[in-house]
CSV table of C-alpha atoms and ligand atoms in Angstrom, one decimal:
chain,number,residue,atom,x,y,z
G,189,UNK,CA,-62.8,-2.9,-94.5
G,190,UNK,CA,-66.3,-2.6,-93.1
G,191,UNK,CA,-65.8,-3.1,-89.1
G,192,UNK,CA,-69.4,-4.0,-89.3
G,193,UNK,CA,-69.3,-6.9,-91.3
G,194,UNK,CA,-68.4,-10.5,-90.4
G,195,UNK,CA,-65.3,-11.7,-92.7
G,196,UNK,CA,-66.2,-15.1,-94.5
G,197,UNK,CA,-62.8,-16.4,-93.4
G,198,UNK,CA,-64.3,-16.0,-89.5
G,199,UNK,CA,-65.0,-19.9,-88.4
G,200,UNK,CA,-68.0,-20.3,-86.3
G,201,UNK,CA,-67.1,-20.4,-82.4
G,202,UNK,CA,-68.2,-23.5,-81.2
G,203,UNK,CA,-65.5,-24.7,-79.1
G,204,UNK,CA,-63.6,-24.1,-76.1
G,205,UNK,CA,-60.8,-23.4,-77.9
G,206,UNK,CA,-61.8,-21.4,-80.5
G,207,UNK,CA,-63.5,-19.1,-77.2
G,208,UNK,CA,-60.4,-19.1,-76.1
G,209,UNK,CA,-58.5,-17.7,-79.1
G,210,UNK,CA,-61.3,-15.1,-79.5
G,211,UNK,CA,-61.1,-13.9,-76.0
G,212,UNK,CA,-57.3,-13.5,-76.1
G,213,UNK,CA,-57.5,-11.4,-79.4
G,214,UNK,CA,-60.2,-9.5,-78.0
G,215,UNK,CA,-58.2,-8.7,-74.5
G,216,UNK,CA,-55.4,-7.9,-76.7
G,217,UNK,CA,-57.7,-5.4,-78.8
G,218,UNK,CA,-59.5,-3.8,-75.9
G,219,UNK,CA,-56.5,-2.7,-74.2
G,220,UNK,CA,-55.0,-1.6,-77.5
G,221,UNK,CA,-58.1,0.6,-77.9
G,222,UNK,CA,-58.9,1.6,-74.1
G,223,UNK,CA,-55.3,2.1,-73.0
G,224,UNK,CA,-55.5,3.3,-69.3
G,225,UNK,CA,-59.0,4.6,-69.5
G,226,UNK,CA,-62.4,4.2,-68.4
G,227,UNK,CA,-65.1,2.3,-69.8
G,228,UNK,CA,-68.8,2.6,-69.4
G,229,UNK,CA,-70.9,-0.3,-69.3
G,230,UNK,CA,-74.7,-1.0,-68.6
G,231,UNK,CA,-74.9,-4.3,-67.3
G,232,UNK,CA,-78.4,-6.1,-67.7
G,233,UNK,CA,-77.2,-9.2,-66.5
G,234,UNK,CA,-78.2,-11.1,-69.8
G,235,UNK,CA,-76.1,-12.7,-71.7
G,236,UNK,CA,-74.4,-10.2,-73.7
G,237,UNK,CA,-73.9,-7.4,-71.5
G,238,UNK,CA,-73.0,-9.9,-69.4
G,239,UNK,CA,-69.9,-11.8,-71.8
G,240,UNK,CA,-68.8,-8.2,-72.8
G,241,UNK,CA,-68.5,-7.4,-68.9
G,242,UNK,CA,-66.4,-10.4,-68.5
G,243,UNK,CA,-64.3,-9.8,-71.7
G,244,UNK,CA,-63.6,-6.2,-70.5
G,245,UNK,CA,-62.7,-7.4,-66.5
G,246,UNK,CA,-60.4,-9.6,-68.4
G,247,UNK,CA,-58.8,-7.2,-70.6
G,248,UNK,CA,-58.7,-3.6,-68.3
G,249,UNK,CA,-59.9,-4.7,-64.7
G,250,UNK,CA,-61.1,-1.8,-62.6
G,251,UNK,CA,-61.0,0.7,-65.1
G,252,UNK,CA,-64.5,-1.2,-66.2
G,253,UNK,CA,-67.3,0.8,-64.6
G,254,UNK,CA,-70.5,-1.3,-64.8
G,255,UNK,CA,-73.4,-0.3,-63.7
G,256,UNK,CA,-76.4,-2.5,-63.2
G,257,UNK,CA,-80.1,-0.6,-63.0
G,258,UNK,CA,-82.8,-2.8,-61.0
G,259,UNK,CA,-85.8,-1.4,-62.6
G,260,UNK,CA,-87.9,-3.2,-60.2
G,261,UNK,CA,-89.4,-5.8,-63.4
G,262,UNK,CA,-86.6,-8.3,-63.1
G,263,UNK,CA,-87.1,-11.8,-62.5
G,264,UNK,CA,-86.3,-13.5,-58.9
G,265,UNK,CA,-83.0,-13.2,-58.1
G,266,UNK,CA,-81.7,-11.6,-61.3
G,267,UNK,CA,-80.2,-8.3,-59.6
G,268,UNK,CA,-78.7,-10.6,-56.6
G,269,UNK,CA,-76.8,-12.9,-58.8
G,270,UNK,CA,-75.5,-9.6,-61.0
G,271,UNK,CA,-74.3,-8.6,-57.7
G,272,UNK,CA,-72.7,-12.0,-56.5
G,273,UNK,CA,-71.1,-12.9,-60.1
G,274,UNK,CA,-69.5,-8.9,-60.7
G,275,UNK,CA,-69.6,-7.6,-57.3
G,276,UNK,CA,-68.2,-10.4,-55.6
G,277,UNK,CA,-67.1,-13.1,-57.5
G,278,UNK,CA,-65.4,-10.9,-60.5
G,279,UNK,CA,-64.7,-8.2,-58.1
G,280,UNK,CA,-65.7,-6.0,-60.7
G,281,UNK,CA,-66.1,-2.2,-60.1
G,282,UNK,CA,-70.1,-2.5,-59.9
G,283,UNK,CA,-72.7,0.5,-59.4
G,284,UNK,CA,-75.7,-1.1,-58.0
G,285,UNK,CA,-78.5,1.3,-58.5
G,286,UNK,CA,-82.2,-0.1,-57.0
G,287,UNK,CA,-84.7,2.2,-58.9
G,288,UNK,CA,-87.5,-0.1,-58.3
G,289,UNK,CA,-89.4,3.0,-56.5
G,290,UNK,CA,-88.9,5.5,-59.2
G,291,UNK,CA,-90.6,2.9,-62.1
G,292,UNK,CA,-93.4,1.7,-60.3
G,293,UNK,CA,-94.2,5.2,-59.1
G,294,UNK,CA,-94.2,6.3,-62.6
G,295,UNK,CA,-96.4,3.2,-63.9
G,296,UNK,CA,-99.0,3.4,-61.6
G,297,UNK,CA,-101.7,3.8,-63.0
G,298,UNK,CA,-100.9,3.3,-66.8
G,299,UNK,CA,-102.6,0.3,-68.6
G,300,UNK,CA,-101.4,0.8,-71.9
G,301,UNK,CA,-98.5,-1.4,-73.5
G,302,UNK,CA,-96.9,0.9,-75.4
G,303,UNK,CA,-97.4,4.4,-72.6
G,304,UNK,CA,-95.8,1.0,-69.9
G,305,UNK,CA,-93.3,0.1,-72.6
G,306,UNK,CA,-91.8,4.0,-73.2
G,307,UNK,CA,-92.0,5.0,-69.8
G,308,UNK,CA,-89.8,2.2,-68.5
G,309,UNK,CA,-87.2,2.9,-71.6
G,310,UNK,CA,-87.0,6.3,-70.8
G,311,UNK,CA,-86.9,5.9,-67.4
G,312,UNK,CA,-84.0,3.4,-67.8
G,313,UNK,CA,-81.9,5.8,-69.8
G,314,UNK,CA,-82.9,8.7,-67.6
G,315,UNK,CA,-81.1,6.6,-64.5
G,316,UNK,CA,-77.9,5.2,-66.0
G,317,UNK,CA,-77.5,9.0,-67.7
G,318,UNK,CA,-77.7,10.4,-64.0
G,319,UNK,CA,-75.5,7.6,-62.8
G,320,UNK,CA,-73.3,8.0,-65.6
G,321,UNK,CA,-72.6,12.1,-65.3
G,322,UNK,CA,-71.7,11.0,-61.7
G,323,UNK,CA,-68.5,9.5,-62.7
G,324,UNK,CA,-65.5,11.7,-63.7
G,325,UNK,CA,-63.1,10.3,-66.5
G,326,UNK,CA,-65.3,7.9,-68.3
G,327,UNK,CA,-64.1,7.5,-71.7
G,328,UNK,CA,-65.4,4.8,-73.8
G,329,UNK,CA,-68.9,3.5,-73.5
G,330,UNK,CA,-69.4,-0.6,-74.0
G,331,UNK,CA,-72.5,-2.6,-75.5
G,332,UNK,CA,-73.5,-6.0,-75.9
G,333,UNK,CA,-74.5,-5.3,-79.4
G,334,UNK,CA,-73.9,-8.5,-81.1
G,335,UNK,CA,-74.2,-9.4,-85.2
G,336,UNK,CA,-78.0,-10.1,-85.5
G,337,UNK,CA,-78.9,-6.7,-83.5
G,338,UNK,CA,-76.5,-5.4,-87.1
G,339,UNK,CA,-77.8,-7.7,-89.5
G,340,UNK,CA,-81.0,-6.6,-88.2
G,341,UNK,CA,-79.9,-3.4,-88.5
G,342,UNK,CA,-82.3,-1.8,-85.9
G,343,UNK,CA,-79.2,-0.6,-84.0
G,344,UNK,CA,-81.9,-0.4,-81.0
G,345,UNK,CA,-79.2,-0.8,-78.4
G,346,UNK,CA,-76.5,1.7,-79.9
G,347,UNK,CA,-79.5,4.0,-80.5
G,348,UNK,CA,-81.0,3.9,-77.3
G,349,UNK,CA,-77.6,3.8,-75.5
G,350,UNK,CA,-75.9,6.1,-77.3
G,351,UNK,CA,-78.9,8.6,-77.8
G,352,UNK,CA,-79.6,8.6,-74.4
G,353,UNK,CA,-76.0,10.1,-72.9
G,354,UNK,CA,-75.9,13.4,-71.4
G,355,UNK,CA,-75.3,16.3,-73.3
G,356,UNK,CA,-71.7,17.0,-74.0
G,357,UNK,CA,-70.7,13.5,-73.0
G,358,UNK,CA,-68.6,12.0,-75.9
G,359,UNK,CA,-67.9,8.5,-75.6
G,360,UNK,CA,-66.2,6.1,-78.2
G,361,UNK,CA,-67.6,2.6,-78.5
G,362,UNK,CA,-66.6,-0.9,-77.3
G,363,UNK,CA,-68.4,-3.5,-78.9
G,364,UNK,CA,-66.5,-6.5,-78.2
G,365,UNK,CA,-68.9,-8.9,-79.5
G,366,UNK,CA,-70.6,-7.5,-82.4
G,367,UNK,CA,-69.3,-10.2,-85.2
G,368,UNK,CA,-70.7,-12.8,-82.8
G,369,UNK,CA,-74.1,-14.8,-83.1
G,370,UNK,CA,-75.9,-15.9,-79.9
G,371,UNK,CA,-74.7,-19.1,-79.9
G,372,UNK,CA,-70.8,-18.2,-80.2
G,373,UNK,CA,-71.9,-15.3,-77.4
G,374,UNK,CA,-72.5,-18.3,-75.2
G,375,UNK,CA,-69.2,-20.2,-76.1
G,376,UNK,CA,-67.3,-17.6,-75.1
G,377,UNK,CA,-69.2,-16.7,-71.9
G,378,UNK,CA,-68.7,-20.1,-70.9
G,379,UNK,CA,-65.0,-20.3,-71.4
G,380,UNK,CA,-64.7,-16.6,-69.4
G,381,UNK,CA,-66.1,-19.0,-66.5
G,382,UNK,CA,-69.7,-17.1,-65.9
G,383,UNK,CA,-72.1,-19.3,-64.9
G,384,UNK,CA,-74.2,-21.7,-67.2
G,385,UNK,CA,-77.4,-20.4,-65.7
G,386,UNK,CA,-76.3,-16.7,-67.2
G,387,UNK,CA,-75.0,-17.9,-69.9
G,388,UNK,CA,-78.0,-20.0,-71.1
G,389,UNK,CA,-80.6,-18.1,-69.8
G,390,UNK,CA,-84.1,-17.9,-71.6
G,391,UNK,CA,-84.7,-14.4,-73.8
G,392,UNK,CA,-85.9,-12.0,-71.6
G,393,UNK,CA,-87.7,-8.5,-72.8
G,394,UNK,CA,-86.0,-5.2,-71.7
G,395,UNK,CA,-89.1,-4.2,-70.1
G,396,UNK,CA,-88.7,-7.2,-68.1
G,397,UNK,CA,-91.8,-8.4,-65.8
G,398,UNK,CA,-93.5,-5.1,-67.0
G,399,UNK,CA,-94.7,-6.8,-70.0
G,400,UNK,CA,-95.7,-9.7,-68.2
G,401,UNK,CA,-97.9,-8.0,-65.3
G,402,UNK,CA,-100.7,-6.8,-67.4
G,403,UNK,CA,-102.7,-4.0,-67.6
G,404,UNK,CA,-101.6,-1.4,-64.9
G,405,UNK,CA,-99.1,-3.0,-62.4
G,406,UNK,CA,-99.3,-2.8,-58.9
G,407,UNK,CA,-96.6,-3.9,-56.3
G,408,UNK,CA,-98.7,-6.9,-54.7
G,409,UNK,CA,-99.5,-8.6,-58.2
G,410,UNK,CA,-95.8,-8.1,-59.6
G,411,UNK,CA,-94.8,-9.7,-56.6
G,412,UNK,CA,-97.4,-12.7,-57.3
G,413,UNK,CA,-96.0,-12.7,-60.7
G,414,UNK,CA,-92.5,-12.5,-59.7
G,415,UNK,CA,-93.1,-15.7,-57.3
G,416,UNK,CA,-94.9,-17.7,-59.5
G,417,UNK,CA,-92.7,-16.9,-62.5
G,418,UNK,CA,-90.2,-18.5,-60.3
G,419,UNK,CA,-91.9,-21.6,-59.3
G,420,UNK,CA,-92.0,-22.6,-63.0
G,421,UNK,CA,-88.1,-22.0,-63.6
G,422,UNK,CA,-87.6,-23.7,-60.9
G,423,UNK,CA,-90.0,-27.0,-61.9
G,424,UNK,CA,-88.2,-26.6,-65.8
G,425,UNK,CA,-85.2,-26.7,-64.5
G,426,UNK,CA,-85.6,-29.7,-61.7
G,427,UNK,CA,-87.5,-31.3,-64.8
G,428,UNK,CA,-85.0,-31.0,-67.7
G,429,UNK,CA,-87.2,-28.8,-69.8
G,430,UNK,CA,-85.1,-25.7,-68.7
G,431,UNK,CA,-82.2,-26.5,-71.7
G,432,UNK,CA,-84.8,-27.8,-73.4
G,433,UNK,CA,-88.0,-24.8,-74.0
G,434,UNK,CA,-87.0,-21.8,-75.9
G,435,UNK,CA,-89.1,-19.4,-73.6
G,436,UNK,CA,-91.1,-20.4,-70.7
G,437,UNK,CA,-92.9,-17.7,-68.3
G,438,UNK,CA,-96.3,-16.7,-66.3
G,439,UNK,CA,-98.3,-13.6,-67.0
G,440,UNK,CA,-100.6,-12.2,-64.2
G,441,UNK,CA,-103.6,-10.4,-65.9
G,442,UNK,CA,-105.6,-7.4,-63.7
G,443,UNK,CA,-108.4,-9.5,-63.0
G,444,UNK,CA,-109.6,-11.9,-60.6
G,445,UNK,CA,-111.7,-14.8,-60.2
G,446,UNK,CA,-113.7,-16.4,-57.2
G,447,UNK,CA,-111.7,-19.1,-55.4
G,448,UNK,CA,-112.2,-20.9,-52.2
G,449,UNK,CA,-109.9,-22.1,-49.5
G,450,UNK,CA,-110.9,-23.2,-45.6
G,451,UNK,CA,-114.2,-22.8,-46.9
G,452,UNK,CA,-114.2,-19.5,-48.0
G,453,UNK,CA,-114.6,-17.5,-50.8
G,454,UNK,CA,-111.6,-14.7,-52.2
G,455,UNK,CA,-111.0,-13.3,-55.0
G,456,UNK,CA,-107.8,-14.1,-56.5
G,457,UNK,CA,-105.8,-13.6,-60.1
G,458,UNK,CA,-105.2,-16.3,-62.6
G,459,UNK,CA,-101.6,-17.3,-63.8
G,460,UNK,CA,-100.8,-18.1,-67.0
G,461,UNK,CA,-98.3,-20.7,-68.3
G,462,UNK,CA,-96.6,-19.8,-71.8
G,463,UNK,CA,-93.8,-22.4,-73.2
G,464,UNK,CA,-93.1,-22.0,-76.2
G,465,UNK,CA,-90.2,-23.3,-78.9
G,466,UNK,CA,-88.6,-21.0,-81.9
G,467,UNK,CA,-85.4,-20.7,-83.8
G,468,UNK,CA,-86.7,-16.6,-84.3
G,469,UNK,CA,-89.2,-15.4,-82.2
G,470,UNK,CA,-90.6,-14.5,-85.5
G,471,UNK,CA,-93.1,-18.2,-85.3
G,472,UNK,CA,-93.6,-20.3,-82.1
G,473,UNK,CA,-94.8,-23.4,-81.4
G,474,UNK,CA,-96.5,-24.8,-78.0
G,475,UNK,CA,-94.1,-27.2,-76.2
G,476,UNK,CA,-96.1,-30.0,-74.2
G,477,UNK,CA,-95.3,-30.6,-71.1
G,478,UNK,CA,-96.4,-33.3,-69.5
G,479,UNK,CA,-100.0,-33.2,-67.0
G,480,UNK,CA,-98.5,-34.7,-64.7
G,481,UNK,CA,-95.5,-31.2,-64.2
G,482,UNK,CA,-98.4,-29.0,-64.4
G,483,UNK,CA,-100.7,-30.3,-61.7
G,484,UNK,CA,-97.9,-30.0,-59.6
G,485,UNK,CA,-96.6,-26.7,-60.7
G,486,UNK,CA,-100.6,-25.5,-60.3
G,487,UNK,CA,-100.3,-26.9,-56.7
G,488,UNK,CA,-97.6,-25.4,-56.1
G,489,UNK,CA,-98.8,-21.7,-57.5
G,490,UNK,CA,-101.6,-21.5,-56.1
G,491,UNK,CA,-100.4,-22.7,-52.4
G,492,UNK,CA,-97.5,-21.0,-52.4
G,493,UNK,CA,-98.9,-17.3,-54.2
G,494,UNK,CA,-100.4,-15.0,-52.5
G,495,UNK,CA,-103.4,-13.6,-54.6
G,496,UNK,CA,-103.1,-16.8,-57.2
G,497,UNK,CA,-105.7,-18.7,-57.3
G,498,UNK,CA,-105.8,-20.3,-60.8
G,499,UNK,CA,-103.8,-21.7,-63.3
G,500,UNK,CA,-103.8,-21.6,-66.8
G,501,UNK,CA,-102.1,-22.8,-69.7
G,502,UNK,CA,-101.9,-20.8,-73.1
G,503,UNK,CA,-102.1,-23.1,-76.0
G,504,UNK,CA,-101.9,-20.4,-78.6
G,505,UNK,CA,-99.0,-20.3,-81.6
G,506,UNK,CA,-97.4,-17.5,-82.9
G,507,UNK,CA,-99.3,-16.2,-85.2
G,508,UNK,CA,-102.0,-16.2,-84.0
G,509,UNK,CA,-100.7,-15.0,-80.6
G,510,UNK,CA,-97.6,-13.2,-80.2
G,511,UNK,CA,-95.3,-14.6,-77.7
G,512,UNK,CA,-95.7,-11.7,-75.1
G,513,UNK,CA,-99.2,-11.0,-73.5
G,514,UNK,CA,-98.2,-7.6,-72.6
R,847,XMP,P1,-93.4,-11.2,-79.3
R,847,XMP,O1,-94.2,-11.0,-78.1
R,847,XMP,O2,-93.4,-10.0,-80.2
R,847,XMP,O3,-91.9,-11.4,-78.8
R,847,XMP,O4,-93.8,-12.5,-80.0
R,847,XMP,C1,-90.9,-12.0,-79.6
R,847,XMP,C2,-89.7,-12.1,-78.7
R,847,XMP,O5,-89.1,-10.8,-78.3
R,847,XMP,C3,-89.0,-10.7,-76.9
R,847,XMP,N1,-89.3,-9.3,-76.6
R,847,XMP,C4,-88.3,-8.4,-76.3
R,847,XMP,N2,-87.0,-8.5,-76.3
R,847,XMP,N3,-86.8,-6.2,-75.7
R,847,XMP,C5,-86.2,-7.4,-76.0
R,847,XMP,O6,-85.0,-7.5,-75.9
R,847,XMP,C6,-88.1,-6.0,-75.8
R,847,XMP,O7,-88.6,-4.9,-75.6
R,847,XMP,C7,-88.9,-7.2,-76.1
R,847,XMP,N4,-90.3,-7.3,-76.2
R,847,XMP,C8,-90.5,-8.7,-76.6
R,847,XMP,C9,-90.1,-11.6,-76.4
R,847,XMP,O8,-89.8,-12.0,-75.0
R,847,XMP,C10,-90.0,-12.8,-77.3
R,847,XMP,O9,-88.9,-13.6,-77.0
């Protein structure tokens, strides 16, 4: 039997229940296949390295190692609630490692998507390697990998993962939740008790704000980025569109305009709104929200940003426009 392949007889998990039945048979199977060892696990704080985190407290406790890599492009208080939900709340054993300093170092400078794109992958693999030939008795390495990432067969996390391990360093893999789609992911996170906001949280690029803060990044526009990114998750969620919008975000691109506040002029960066809807990422469509949301949520951006002094909306489909700016 294929290991990679869904069975037919496999009923789609849409229910508490059925997460529950799933998690037990999957606590059972870890331990059957970690025993008393040690288990590797990079943990994103998306939702499937974060389910398979869960699963594996569940199953083996501290022998889980996670370890969670700030690579200084997350959103607004991603790394804090890894840290409150596995640190504290989980009591998992956590490795928080703030590399914010070594990426932007590295990116300074660099404009290009793709040069921004590799150097923040490589860089990302480079840290959790050193981090991971740290740690003595690590036997088993776990991934979200989940059945469209097989389907898909681009086997980007395995590869990048797995290809990216120190020398010498054999580790067997745990992939808990590899016969699952999203949807059932989600399920099951939410019967393991994480929280809805993890659980249901927006796709988010591996290159995180990097893609988003265009052109060559620099500390004080990430930041505007990272603040006004924030304002408009906060506004969709106090405005039901949250559950509602497939993927909502600003981009900050390296320019600026003039502006003028207390009578004076200053030069200040637009941001730009994208919401967009999609059952694959493959075509999107604009969701409207309504004039009234985005006056505020321009009044809000460009009082409360530092450096933002416009705001704009992107009304462009995919095609023509991919979803990303980058
Ligand atoms: P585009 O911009 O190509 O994006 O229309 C399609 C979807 O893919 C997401 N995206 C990524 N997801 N790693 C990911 O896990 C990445 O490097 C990456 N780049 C883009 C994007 O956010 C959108 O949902």
């Amino acid at each position: 039997m294929d290991m990679n392949v869904r069975p037919e007889s496999m009923a789609r998990i849409t229910t508490l229940e059925l997460a529950n039945a799933f998690i037990d048979e999957q606590i059972a199977a870890l331990r059957a296949q970690i025993g008393d060892k040690k288990v590797l696990l990079a943990l994103s704080g998306g939702v499937d390295s974060s389910v398979v985190a869960a699963l594996l407290i569940k199953a083996v406790g501290k022998q889980l190692v996670c370890v969670h890599v700030n690579h200084g492009l997350m959103r607004k208080g991603e790394s804090e609630q890894v840290i409150e939900v596995f640190g504290k709340e989980l009591d998992a054993n956590l490795i928080y490692v703030d590399a914010t300093d070594r990426f932007l170092d590295l990116l300074a400078g660099v404009s290009e998507p793709e040069r921004k794109r590799k150097i923040i992958g490589a860089e990302f693999i480079k840290v959790f390697d050193e981090e991971a030939s740290k740690l003595e008795g690590i036997s088993f390495l776990a991934q979200g990998t989940i059945y469209p990432d097989i389907l898909e067969s681009k086997g980007v996390k395995a590869h990048h993962n797995v290809g990216g391990l120190p020398e010498g360093m054999q580790f067997e893999l745990v992939e808990p939740v590899k016969l699952l789609y999203k949807d059932e992911v989600r399920v099951v996170g939410e019967a393991l008790g994480l929280p809805h906001g993890m659980v249901y949280r927006q796709p988010f690029p591996g290159p995180g704000l990097g893609v988003r803060c265009l052109g060559a990044i620099t500390r004080d526009r990430l930041h505007a980025l990272r603040e006004a990114d924030a304002i408009l998750r906060e506004e969709f969620e106090k405005n039901g569109l949250a559950g509602k919008v497939w993927q909502y975000f600003v981009a900050v691109p390296d320019f600026t305009s003039v502006g003028v506040r207390n009578d004076q002029r200053y030069m200040g960066w637009p941001a730009i709104i994208r919401a967009v809807n999609t059952t694959d990422a493959m075509t999107a469509t604009i969701e409207e929200i309504p004039y009234a949301l985005l006056h505020h949520i321009t009044d809000r951006i460009t009082h409360e940003v530092e450096g933002i002094n416009r705001v704009c909306l992107d009304l462009t489909p995919k095609p023509i426009g991919t979803i990303e700016w980058e």
